[in-house]
XYZ file of C-alpha atoms in Angstrom:
633
model
C -133.534 35.292 -180.618
C -133.823 31.667 -181.767
C -131.582 28.806 -182.759
C -130.365 30.639 -185.870
C -129.118 33.480 -183.674
C -127.164 31.057 -181.526
C -125.656 29.395 -184.575
C -124.673 32.857 -185.850
C -122.875 33.674 -182.602
C -121.116 30.297 -182.642
C -119.942 30.839 -186.214
C -118.630 34.275 -185.311
C -116.757 32.760 -182.361
C -115.276 30.127 -184.674
C -114.096 32.889 -187.027
C -112.444 34.783 -184.162
C -110.802 31.635 -182.828
C -109.643 30.615 -186.275
C -108.307 34.142 -186.905
C -106.205 34.118 -183.746
C -105.072 30.507 -184.218
C -104.083 31.188 -187.833
C -102.013 34.216 -186.830
C -100.221 32.445 -183.971
C -96.981 30.740 -185.023
C -96.306 27.271 -183.728
C -93.175 26.262 -181.892
C -92.064 24.352 -184.999
C -92.457 27.481 -187.156
C -90.440 29.572 -184.713
C -87.690 26.967 -184.583
C -87.704 26.683 -188.374
C -87.397 30.460 -188.622
C -84.419 30.444 -186.270
C -82.716 27.731 -188.316
C -83.499 29.571 -191.528
C -81.929 32.763 -190.135
C -78.803 30.857 -189.117
C -78.484 29.288 -192.565
C -79.087 32.619 -194.272
C -76.456 34.295 -192.098
C -73.946 31.585 -192.966
C -74.678 31.945 -196.679
C -74.296 35.725 -196.441
C -70.970 35.366 -194.683
C -69.677 32.925 -197.314
C -70.981 35.130 -200.132
C -69.318 38.180 -198.628
C -65.985 36.363 -198.384
C -66.297 35.124 -201.948
C -67.222 38.593 -203.208
C -64.296 40.147 -201.394
C -61.902 37.594 -202.816
C -63.263 38.093 -206.332
C -63.018 41.862 -205.982
C -59.407 41.662 -204.878
C -58.572 39.347 -207.744
C -60.323 41.591 -210.262
C -58.577 44.637 -208.888
C -55.204 42.958 -209.105
C -55.909 41.787 -212.667
C -57.041 45.290 -213.640
C -53.912 46.803 -212.152
C -51.761 44.306 -214.084
C -53.602 45.068 -217.326
C -53.208 48.773 -216.692
C -49.508 48.470 -216.102
C -49.108 46.433 -219.257
C -50.907 48.840 -221.588
C -50.306 52.107 -219.766
C -54.085 52.686 -219.301
C -56.224 53.495 -216.254
C -58.281 51.030 -214.204
C -61.667 50.241 -215.774
C -63.615 48.865 -212.766
C -65.867 51.082 -210.648
C -64.133 49.997 -207.462
C -61.078 51.759 -208.783
C -63.326 54.569 -210.014
C -64.413 55.250 -206.390
C -61.105 54.169 -204.909
C -60.713 57.275 -202.737
C -64.282 56.856 -201.367
C -63.619 53.310 -200.159
C -61.749 54.574 -197.114
C -62.602 57.238 -194.626
C -64.010 57.910 -191.184
C -67.551 57.143 -190.116
C -69.163 60.368 -188.945
C -72.696 61.043 -187.741
C -74.939 63.725 -189.212
C -78.165 64.646 -187.406
C -81.398 65.934 -188.925
C -84.163 66.912 -186.519
C -87.376 68.769 -185.934
C -89.864 68.872 -183.061
C -91.221 65.381 -183.842
C -88.336 63.344 -185.227
C -84.573 62.991 -184.963
C -82.602 61.116 -187.618
C -78.941 60.158 -187.511
C -77.150 59.619 -190.816
C -73.757 57.969 -191.254
C -71.156 59.146 -193.743
C -70.336 55.440 -194.188
C -73.027 54.428 -196.666
C -74.634 57.881 -196.611
C -77.990 56.630 -195.262
C -80.109 56.846 -192.107
C -78.761 54.691 -189.321
C -81.015 55.737 -186.442
C -84.535 57.118 -186.066
C -85.933 58.501 -182.803
C -89.616 59.489 -182.553
C -90.087 62.121 -179.881
C -92.748 62.389 -177.176
C -93.760 58.724 -177.188
C -92.868 56.615 -174.160
C -90.672 53.643 -174.925
C -90.731 50.188 -173.391
C -87.635 51.044 -171.325
C -89.341 54.052 -169.720
C -87.700 56.876 -171.699
C -89.719 59.662 -173.319
C -88.657 58.854 -176.899
C -89.046 55.767 -179.070
C -85.972 54.533 -180.935
C -87.586 52.929 -183.944
C -84.299 51.535 -185.242
C -80.570 52.101 -185.040
C -77.459 51.071 -186.960
C -77.638 47.413 -185.953
C -81.328 47.109 -186.878
C -81.885 48.734 -190.264
C -79.929 49.332 -193.459
C -80.791 50.869 -196.832
C -78.476 50.255 -199.785
C -78.637 51.659 -203.314
C -76.920 49.515 -205.956
C -76.005 50.674 -209.472
C -74.829 48.127 -212.029
C -71.905 49.475 -214.039
C -70.466 47.949 -217.179
C -67.855 45.997 -215.258
C -68.771 46.317 -211.580
C -71.436 47.583 -209.213
C -71.552 50.806 -207.249
C -72.857 49.880 -203.799
C -73.497 52.877 -201.542
C -72.871 50.892 -198.354
C -69.223 50.475 -199.458
C -68.592 54.191 -199.877
C -67.711 57.019 -197.519
C -69.638 60.197 -198.256
C -68.793 63.799 -197.496
C -71.593 65.917 -195.997
C -72.255 69.411 -197.346
C -74.994 72.062 -197.386
C -75.890 70.876 -193.903
C -78.659 72.459 -191.805
C -80.832 71.171 -188.960
C -83.175 69.523 -191.451
C -81.170 68.978 -194.663
C -77.866 67.630 -195.904
C -76.194 66.436 -199.101
C -73.970 63.342 -198.961
C -71.458 63.117 -201.814
C -68.985 60.408 -202.841
C -66.371 61.546 -205.378
C -65.144 59.388 -208.232
C -61.601 59.331 -209.589
C -62.725 60.742 -212.950
C -64.299 63.803 -211.331
C -67.801 62.371 -211.295
C -69.860 61.828 -208.147
C -72.879 60.169 -206.592
C -74.984 62.322 -204.270
C -77.649 61.439 -201.702
C -79.771 64.449 -200.721
C -82.027 64.610 -197.645
C -84.567 67.146 -196.420
C -86.695 66.586 -193.318
C -90.137 68.206 -193.313
C -91.972 69.745 -190.383
C -92.904 66.421 -188.825
C -92.513 62.816 -190.049
C -91.857 63.037 -193.800
C -88.309 62.845 -195.184
C -87.534 63.723 -198.820
C -84.499 62.081 -200.392
C -82.915 61.628 -203.813
C -80.107 59.709 -205.515
C -78.307 61.244 -208.503
C -75.028 60.931 -210.319
C -72.869 63.398 -212.229
C -70.133 62.652 -214.740
C -70.693 58.888 -214.606
C -72.718 58.311 -217.783
C -69.875 56.306 -219.402
C -69.772 53.932 -216.441
C -73.214 52.501 -217.290
C -74.550 50.702 -220.332
C -76.717 52.887 -222.655
C -79.774 50.702 -221.885
C -79.351 50.866 -218.109
C -82.494 52.468 -216.627
C -83.051 50.925 -213.151
C -81.275 50.919 -209.824
C -81.615 48.182 -207.227
C -82.488 48.826 -203.589
C -81.890 46.481 -200.655
C -83.752 47.464 -197.493
C -83.622 45.427 -194.301
C -84.939 45.915 -190.786
C -84.775 43.935 -187.567
C -88.082 45.158 -186.155
C -87.829 46.017 -182.480
C -90.375 45.046 -179.848
C -91.827 48.377 -178.707
C -94.712 47.157 -176.498
C -95.010 44.883 -173.466
C -97.107 42.187 -175.130
C -94.815 40.357 -177.584
C -97.452 38.052 -179.106
C -100.100 40.758 -179.346
C -97.734 43.277 -180.979
C -96.528 40.609 -183.396
C -100.095 40.178 -184.693
C -99.975 43.762 -185.956
C -96.429 43.709 -187.359
C -95.860 43.055 -191.048
C -94.658 44.395 -194.412
C -97.322 46.477 -196.164
C -97.299 47.693 -199.768
C -99.616 49.620 -202.094
C -100.080 48.592 -205.714
C -99.904 51.504 -208.135
C -102.410 50.382 -210.763
C -105.160 48.772 -208.691
C -104.724 51.133 -205.734
C -105.151 48.265 -203.283
C -103.019 47.776 -200.200
C -101.783 44.352 -199.185
C -99.493 42.867 -196.570
C -97.467 39.770 -195.815
C -98.739 37.269 -193.283
C -98.169 38.544 -189.750
C -98.531 35.139 -188.096
C -95.825 33.132 -189.843
C -92.727 33.426 -192.008
C -93.770 34.833 -195.348
C -92.279 35.708 -198.721
C -93.942 37.401 -201.696
C -93.135 38.976 -205.029
C -95.280 41.935 -206.017
C -97.419 41.319 -209.107
C -97.490 44.941 -210.231
C -95.702 48.206 -209.595
C -95.971 49.610 -206.084
C -96.151 53.194 -204.797
C -94.648 52.359 -201.441
C -93.395 49.570 -199.225
C -93.582 49.844 -195.437
C -92.148 48.066 -192.430
C -94.967 48.330 -189.890
C -95.291 47.328 -186.272
C -98.339 47.871 -184.076
C -98.011 51.621 -183.506
C -95.104 52.850 -185.681
C -94.076 52.479 -189.319
C -91.320 53.273 -191.791
C -92.637 53.611 -195.353
C -90.377 54.097 -198.392
C -92.166 55.882 -201.256
C -90.844 56.038 -204.822
C -91.841 58.868 -207.144
C -91.467 56.606 -210.183
C -92.863 53.510 -208.414
C -91.074 50.306 -207.522
C -90.970 47.822 -210.375
C -93.018 44.642 -210.570
C -91.405 41.662 -208.880
C -90.170 43.313 -205.691
C -89.172 40.539 -203.271
C -90.516 40.937 -199.743
C -89.605 38.628 -196.867
C -90.756 38.528 -193.246
C -89.254 36.119 -190.696
C -90.436 35.649 -187.110
C -88.207 36.227 -184.106
C -88.342 34.428 -180.773
C -90.057 35.861 -177.716
C -87.531 37.369 -175.341
C -85.129 38.425 -178.094
C -86.291 42.044 -177.970
C -87.285 41.841 -181.631
C -90.441 40.872 -183.493
C -89.475 40.054 -187.077
C -86.772 40.310 -189.706
C -87.924 42.343 -192.710
C -86.225 42.292 -196.103
C -87.269 44.145 -199.263
C -85.452 43.934 -202.598
C -86.826 46.221 -205.292
C -85.956 48.286 -208.368
C -86.892 51.779 -209.451
C -86.089 54.203 -212.247
C -82.540 55.600 -212.581
C -81.124 58.093 -215.069
C -77.401 57.401 -215.591
C -76.898 60.778 -217.316
C -77.753 62.548 -214.069
C -80.361 64.762 -215.732
C -83.117 63.356 -213.521
C -82.569 62.174 -209.934
C -84.273 59.123 -208.461
C -86.608 60.649 -205.874
C -88.020 59.090 -202.720
C -89.949 60.030 -199.627
C -89.898 58.217 -196.329
C -92.587 58.301 -193.650
C -91.111 57.585 -190.225
C -93.712 57.972 -187.530
C -96.741 56.771 -185.568
C -99.675 54.840 -187.038
C -102.175 57.617 -186.397
C -104.904 57.744 -189.049
C -105.529 61.504 -188.997
C -101.848 62.349 -188.645
C -100.896 60.208 -191.631
C -103.630 61.871 -193.683
C -102.109 65.271 -192.872
C -98.554 64.120 -193.610
C -99.624 62.652 -196.938
C -100.738 66.123 -198.031
C -97.088 67.217 -197.715
C -95.939 64.727 -200.348
C -94.514 66.364 -203.480
C -95.255 63.383 -205.737
C -98.913 64.174 -206.430
C -100.067 60.599 -205.779
C -102.972 59.196 -203.822
C -100.635 57.348 -201.489
C -103.357 56.116 -199.120
C -100.741 55.702 -196.394
C -103.493 55.695 -193.762
C -103.993 52.041 -194.733
C -101.102 51.441 -192.332
C -103.764 51.778 -189.626
C -105.606 48.464 -189.849
C -109.308 49.218 -189.440
C -110.490 45.753 -190.445
C -112.069 44.025 -193.426
C -114.130 45.921 -195.980
C -117.428 46.263 -194.054
C -115.717 46.671 -190.682
C -113.264 49.176 -192.144
C -116.180 51.147 -193.552
C -117.802 51.305 -190.087
C -114.550 52.323 -188.402
C -113.579 54.775 -191.133
C -116.854 56.691 -191.330
C -118.330 56.235 -187.849
C -115.979 55.064 -185.111
C -113.141 57.415 -186.091
C -115.374 60.479 -186.059
C -116.909 59.559 -182.718
C -113.461 58.827 -181.292
C -112.042 62.135 -182.596
C -115.024 64.039 -181.178
C -114.702 62.507 -177.703
C -110.907 62.760 -177.508
C -111.243 66.420 -178.499
C -112.595 67.105 -175.006
C -109.314 65.933 -173.460
C -110.972 63.024 -171.671
C -109.128 60.006 -170.325
C -109.102 57.179 -172.864
C -110.911 54.846 -170.445
C -113.737 57.371 -170.175
C -113.744 57.673 -173.974
C -114.250 53.909 -174.316
C -117.125 54.013 -171.812
C -118.776 56.921 -173.658
C -118.399 55.164 -177.008
C -120.062 52.108 -175.498
C -122.932 54.182 -174.105
C -123.397 55.981 -177.420
C -123.520 52.693 -179.331
C -126.030 51.290 -176.848
C -128.236 54.365 -177.268
C -128.091 54.053 -181.067
C -128.870 50.339 -181.051
C -131.424 50.436 -178.220
C -134.481 50.575 -180.546
C -133.257 47.407 -182.264
C -132.471 45.744 -178.946
C -135.898 46.621 -177.569
C -137.573 45.333 -180.720
C -135.610 42.106 -180.408
C -136.543 41.738 -176.758
C -140.250 42.480 -177.319
C -140.341 39.864 -180.073
C -138.880 37.346 -177.633
C -141.335 38.480 -174.934
C -144.260 37.895 -177.299
C -142.995 34.403 -178.009
C -142.636 33.813 -174.258
C -146.209 34.781 -173.318
C -147.576 32.793 -176.266
C -145.583 29.659 -175.485
C -148.427 27.884 -173.571
C -150.853 28.535 -176.425
C -148.385 27.275 -179.039
C -147.757 24.110 -177.028
C -151.484 23.476 -176.652
C -152.223 24.117 -180.345
C -149.431 21.838 -181.611
C -149.451 19.005 -179.060
C -151.225 16.655 -181.493
C -148.294 16.870 -183.930
C -145.827 14.690 -182.036
C -145.075 12.126 -184.745
C -141.978 12.660 -186.919
C -144.074 12.746 -190.105
C -146.192 15.535 -188.598
C -143.365 17.967 -187.995
C -144.071 19.948 -191.136
C -147.738 20.242 -190.147
C -146.555 21.438 -186.743
C -144.383 24.097 -188.306
C -147.225 25.097 -190.598
C -149.593 25.469 -187.661
C -147.066 27.523 -185.744
C -146.486 29.826 -188.736
C -150.223 30.313 -189.016
C -150.430 31.198 -185.330
C -147.494 33.602 -185.681
C -149.356 35.451 -188.417
C -152.647 35.594 -186.532
C -151.020 36.819 -183.336
C -148.919 39.322 -185.274
C -145.482 38.056 -184.211
C -142.387 37.133 -186.196
C -139.862 34.558 -184.961
C -137.148 36.233 -187.027
C -137.571 39.740 -185.604
C -135.800 38.675 -182.424
C -132.755 37.579 -184.404
C -132.073 40.195 -187.064
C -131.710 43.307 -184.846
C -129.125 41.514 -182.715
C -127.157 40.468 -185.775
C -127.108 44.084 -186.961
C -125.109 44.938 -183.831
C -122.504 42.258 -184.501
C -120.527 44.242 -187.165
C -120.069 47.072 -184.642
C -118.831 44.597 -182.035
C -116.357 43.172 -184.550
C -115.359 46.610 -185.850
C -114.144 47.524 -182.376
C -112.089 44.324 -182.390
C -109.922 45.996 -185.048
C -110.227 49.628 -184.001
C -109.153 49.496 -180.342
C -105.852 47.555 -180.772
C -104.793 49.978 -183.535
C -105.718 53.190 -181.700
C -102.339 54.688 -180.800
C -104.148 57.187 -178.562
C -104.575 54.352 -176.034
C -100.841 53.654 -175.943
C -99.450 54.414 -172.488
C -102.818 55.691 -171.231
C -103.814 54.484 -167.760
C -107.317 54.037 -166.333
C -108.327 52.621 -162.961
C -106.045 49.600 -162.370
C -104.916 49.460 -166.030
C -101.493 51.082 -166.451
C -101.563 50.867 -170.268
C -104.802 50.418 -172.217
C -102.893 49.251 -175.289
C -101.552 46.078 -173.670
C -102.657 43.425 -171.183
C -103.204 44.150 -167.472
C -101.803 41.232 -165.452
C -103.010 40.462 -161.955
C -100.390 37.724 -161.780
C -97.381 36.883 -163.946
C -94.969 33.982 -164.077
C -91.792 33.452 -166.031
C -92.742 30.341 -167.987
C -95.027 30.354 -170.993
C -98.051 28.025 -170.675
C -99.754 26.926 -173.878
C -103.074 28.664 -174.433
C -102.593 31.081 -171.515
C -99.135 32.589 -171.836
C -97.227 33.924 -168.851
C -99.929 35.979 -167.117
C -103.591 36.368 -166.207
C -105.284 39.524 -167.470
C -107.890 41.017 -165.134
C -109.929 42.714 -167.871
C -110.012 39.438 -169.813
C -111.423 37.673 -166.741
C -114.030 40.429 -166.328
C -114.935 40.247 -170.020
C -115.382 36.478 -169.898
C -117.397 36.776 -166.681
C -119.683 39.361 -168.294
C -120.016 37.096 -171.317
C -121.094 34.258 -169.029
C -123.747 36.444 -167.340
C -125.025 37.727 -170.675
C -125.170 34.182 -172.040
C -127.233 33.085 -169.026
C -129.718 35.903 -169.580
C -129.934 35.017 -173.282
C -130.411 31.328 -172.587
C -133.195 32.045 -170.087
C -134.914 34.315 -172.571
C -134.737 31.747 -175.344
C -135.714 28.877 -173.052
C -138.926 30.719 -172.154
C -139.988 30.945 -175.792
C -138.999 27.532 -177.196
C -141.726 25.033 -178.029
C -141.466 21.234 -178.287
C -138.397 20.021 -180.174
C -136.925 23.522 -180.113
C -136.633 23.318 -176.325
C -134.830 19.959 -176.595
C -132.391 21.391 -179.142
C -131.856 24.358 -176.869
C -130.681 22.100 -174.037
C -127.995 20.646 -176.291
C -126.783 24.015 -177.558
C -126.766 25.912 -174.271
C -123.664 24.079 -173.088
C -121.820 25.188 -176.193
C -122.827 28.770 -175.457
C -121.592 28.468 -171.878
C -118.252 27.115 -173.099
C -117.755 30.160 -175.365
C -116.607 32.504 -172.535
C -113.921 29.979 -171.651
C -112.815 29.872 -175.294
C -112.733 33.678 -175.330
C -110.433 33.639 -172.303
C -107.771 31.675 -174.184
C -108.090 34.068 -177.133
C -108.193 37.427 -175.335
C -105.904 36.895 -172.338
C -103.023 38.348 -174.365
C -105.100 41.128 -175.962
C -105.069 44.768 -174.897
C -106.829 45.752 -171.688
C -108.619 48.514 -173.629
C -110.309 45.987 -175.924
C -111.229 43.636 -173.077
C -112.497 46.575 -171.036
C -114.704 47.737 -173.911
C -116.194 44.252 -174.298
C -116.717 43.983 -170.535
C -118.572 47.318 -170.384
C -120.553 46.504 -173.525
C -121.706 43.101 -172.268
C -122.413 44.431 -168.772
C -124.636 47.139 -170.245
C -126.347 44.636 -172.552
C -127.150 42.384 -169.605
C -128.406 45.382 -167.600
C -130.635 46.491 -170.502
C -132.019 42.987 -170.903
C -132.704 42.714 -167.157
C -134.431 46.126 -167.095
C -136.628 45.287 -170.081
C -137.621 42.004 -168.450
C -138.601 43.725 -165.218
C -140.548 46.510 -166.925
C -142.529 44.315 -169.332
C -146.161 43.636 -168.330
C -146.764 40.094 -169.624
C -150.529 40.249 -169.006
C -150.900 43.493 -170.937
C -148.749 42.158 -173.764
C -150.810 38.951 -173.965
C -154.017 40.987 -174.128
C -152.683 42.917 -177.121
C -151.732 39.671 -178.850
C -155.135 38.146 -178.138
C -156.754 41.199 -179.735
C -154.585 40.636 -182.817
C -155.649 37.007 -182.912
C -159.357 37.830 -182.720
C -158.968 40.333 -185.545
C -157.108 37.900 -187.793
C -158.460 34.425 -186.996
C -161.260 34.618 -189.563
C -159.036 36.136 -192.242
C -157.732 33.299 -194.452
C -155.452 35.726 -196.274
C -153.629 36.526 -193.068
C -150.833 34.082 -193.653
C -147.137 34.714 -193.863
C -145.116 33.837 -196.936
C -143.257 31.197 -194.962
C -146.523 29.646 -193.777
C -147.769 29.500 -197.353
C -144.580 27.799 -198.495
C -144.808 25.294 -195.637
C -148.422 24.571 -196.558
C -147.444 23.938 -200.178
C -144.590 21.675 -199.073
C -146.947 19.791 -196.758
C -149.437 19.205 -199.574
C -146.642 17.949 -201.799
C -145.381 15.624 -199.054
C -148.909 14.277 -198.460
C -149.339 13.619 -202.189
C -146.032 11.748 -202.345
C -146.974 9.698 -199.267
C -150.299 8.702 -200.850
C -148.545 7.660 -204.060
C -146.114 5.468 -202.102
C -149.007 3.815 -200.233
C -150.823 3.093 -203.523
C -147.707 1.467 -204.987
C -147.412 -0.808 -201.963
C -151.020 -1.960 -202.515
């Protein structure tokens, strides 16, 4: 490795630091979000009062007009007058994986419980949301008034363990029906249709509005870490790409094209609403941060439109995925969809940016599936993945080390051959001479850098894979009670900027291993630097030693599984480097290089492309210097 390698590592560290800093909301943003929520709540309350007053006035006016002309009420509130009162009753749909509770008031799901996943309160099931957290409302715009499902009481019928029909009757004999059927695991089919209400809507009316809100619960111990993986996701129908709102700050977007689905996603669980006929362009999506300690992560709000047939000939059909963010599981569930679309719901599992996602999708996932298939503890799986990656990359690591070793044993010869080029104007000649020596000895200064950089995408790919692997959730290993969250050796009640409210043992081990590995790397590079390179190395080594401290502030809140993987990976890298150093015979290596030199020293064609370019640049610089001297005369 050389200076370019160090600069590469520093840039990568800057990217990681910037990524975490960008995704971390400031105190001002959190306070602004709280104020915004308060204002929004006040506006909603005032709007609700105004709407209620207007509705009462309209109803009274309609009744007066009816009495005067002997007709019947024309507004849809009167049309569903009998459905405006009733008793809220609970209807349960369930299978072996999921239990849903529907309410006859509004006719929609009011509670979702995912079975066989430990919750933060110690129970064996995860309550993803309940009546106070989430609401789904279908709104139909009539000629004179709206039909809002949340205002109506529905009557359940055709009820089984996994299906039910919710019906609200109109005064004219028509009805609106919400039908539900729960599949074998996490996919719910649902539809909205009307009968006998065609005259209520304008002939051109073709879309219904949907308002979907969720107060996303905190499901994991680490509030800040879980918040980084909590956001609104959506898939665009035409382009096929999946996007999301910012997960580090309050965010609001309008979709620029039709969408197949919109999902409320937290770190390990998601609720995705899928429309057979797509959601129209311009869906409004809003995400607002919650405060730590509130028990919630974010407020989600989605306002969208989809196709509606007022004649009742064609229902508006939907599917809803309510379940864990498990890549393989979601792939299987997607095959159960009746819509015939490439939903690509597995994008809910964040595997990283394009290159990193490709590595995780086609390598890490298969290795992980293969190892977990043996029923091994997840900590052992992480160790085995690390060992496997080290075995795969060992040829590159050895090549990198041997290149550095060649530079180390040749350092005295390089210093002797270039000691006459100490003046600033001779630096290009010095570089040219060194390139010539590199070629004659058969070494490349870049070969020690490139193999190490090839490993960096794998290191970064795991940065995305491990925190999103639900298989690590609740899994213990050694002192770590849960590999999906931090492992504190000490906790305190007050949040300290940059550290939080705890110290994570695996983070300390990771940073310690990084410090040891950095020392080994610095020693290796120090032994091969010549002249000015050695001076530059002294200035940069302190920056490299500071990096583990910077990593501590970044990773203290990250999952113990990720920190443990990095600790094992760096420990093994340092051990490999130490072993290679001890098993390398410097005298034998120097003899081989001397043989190369003797074979090439009389061959003028034995010159690298870089050396040739440096020689050409030197000749050009000498010519320019001579011209300047002639002008002065």
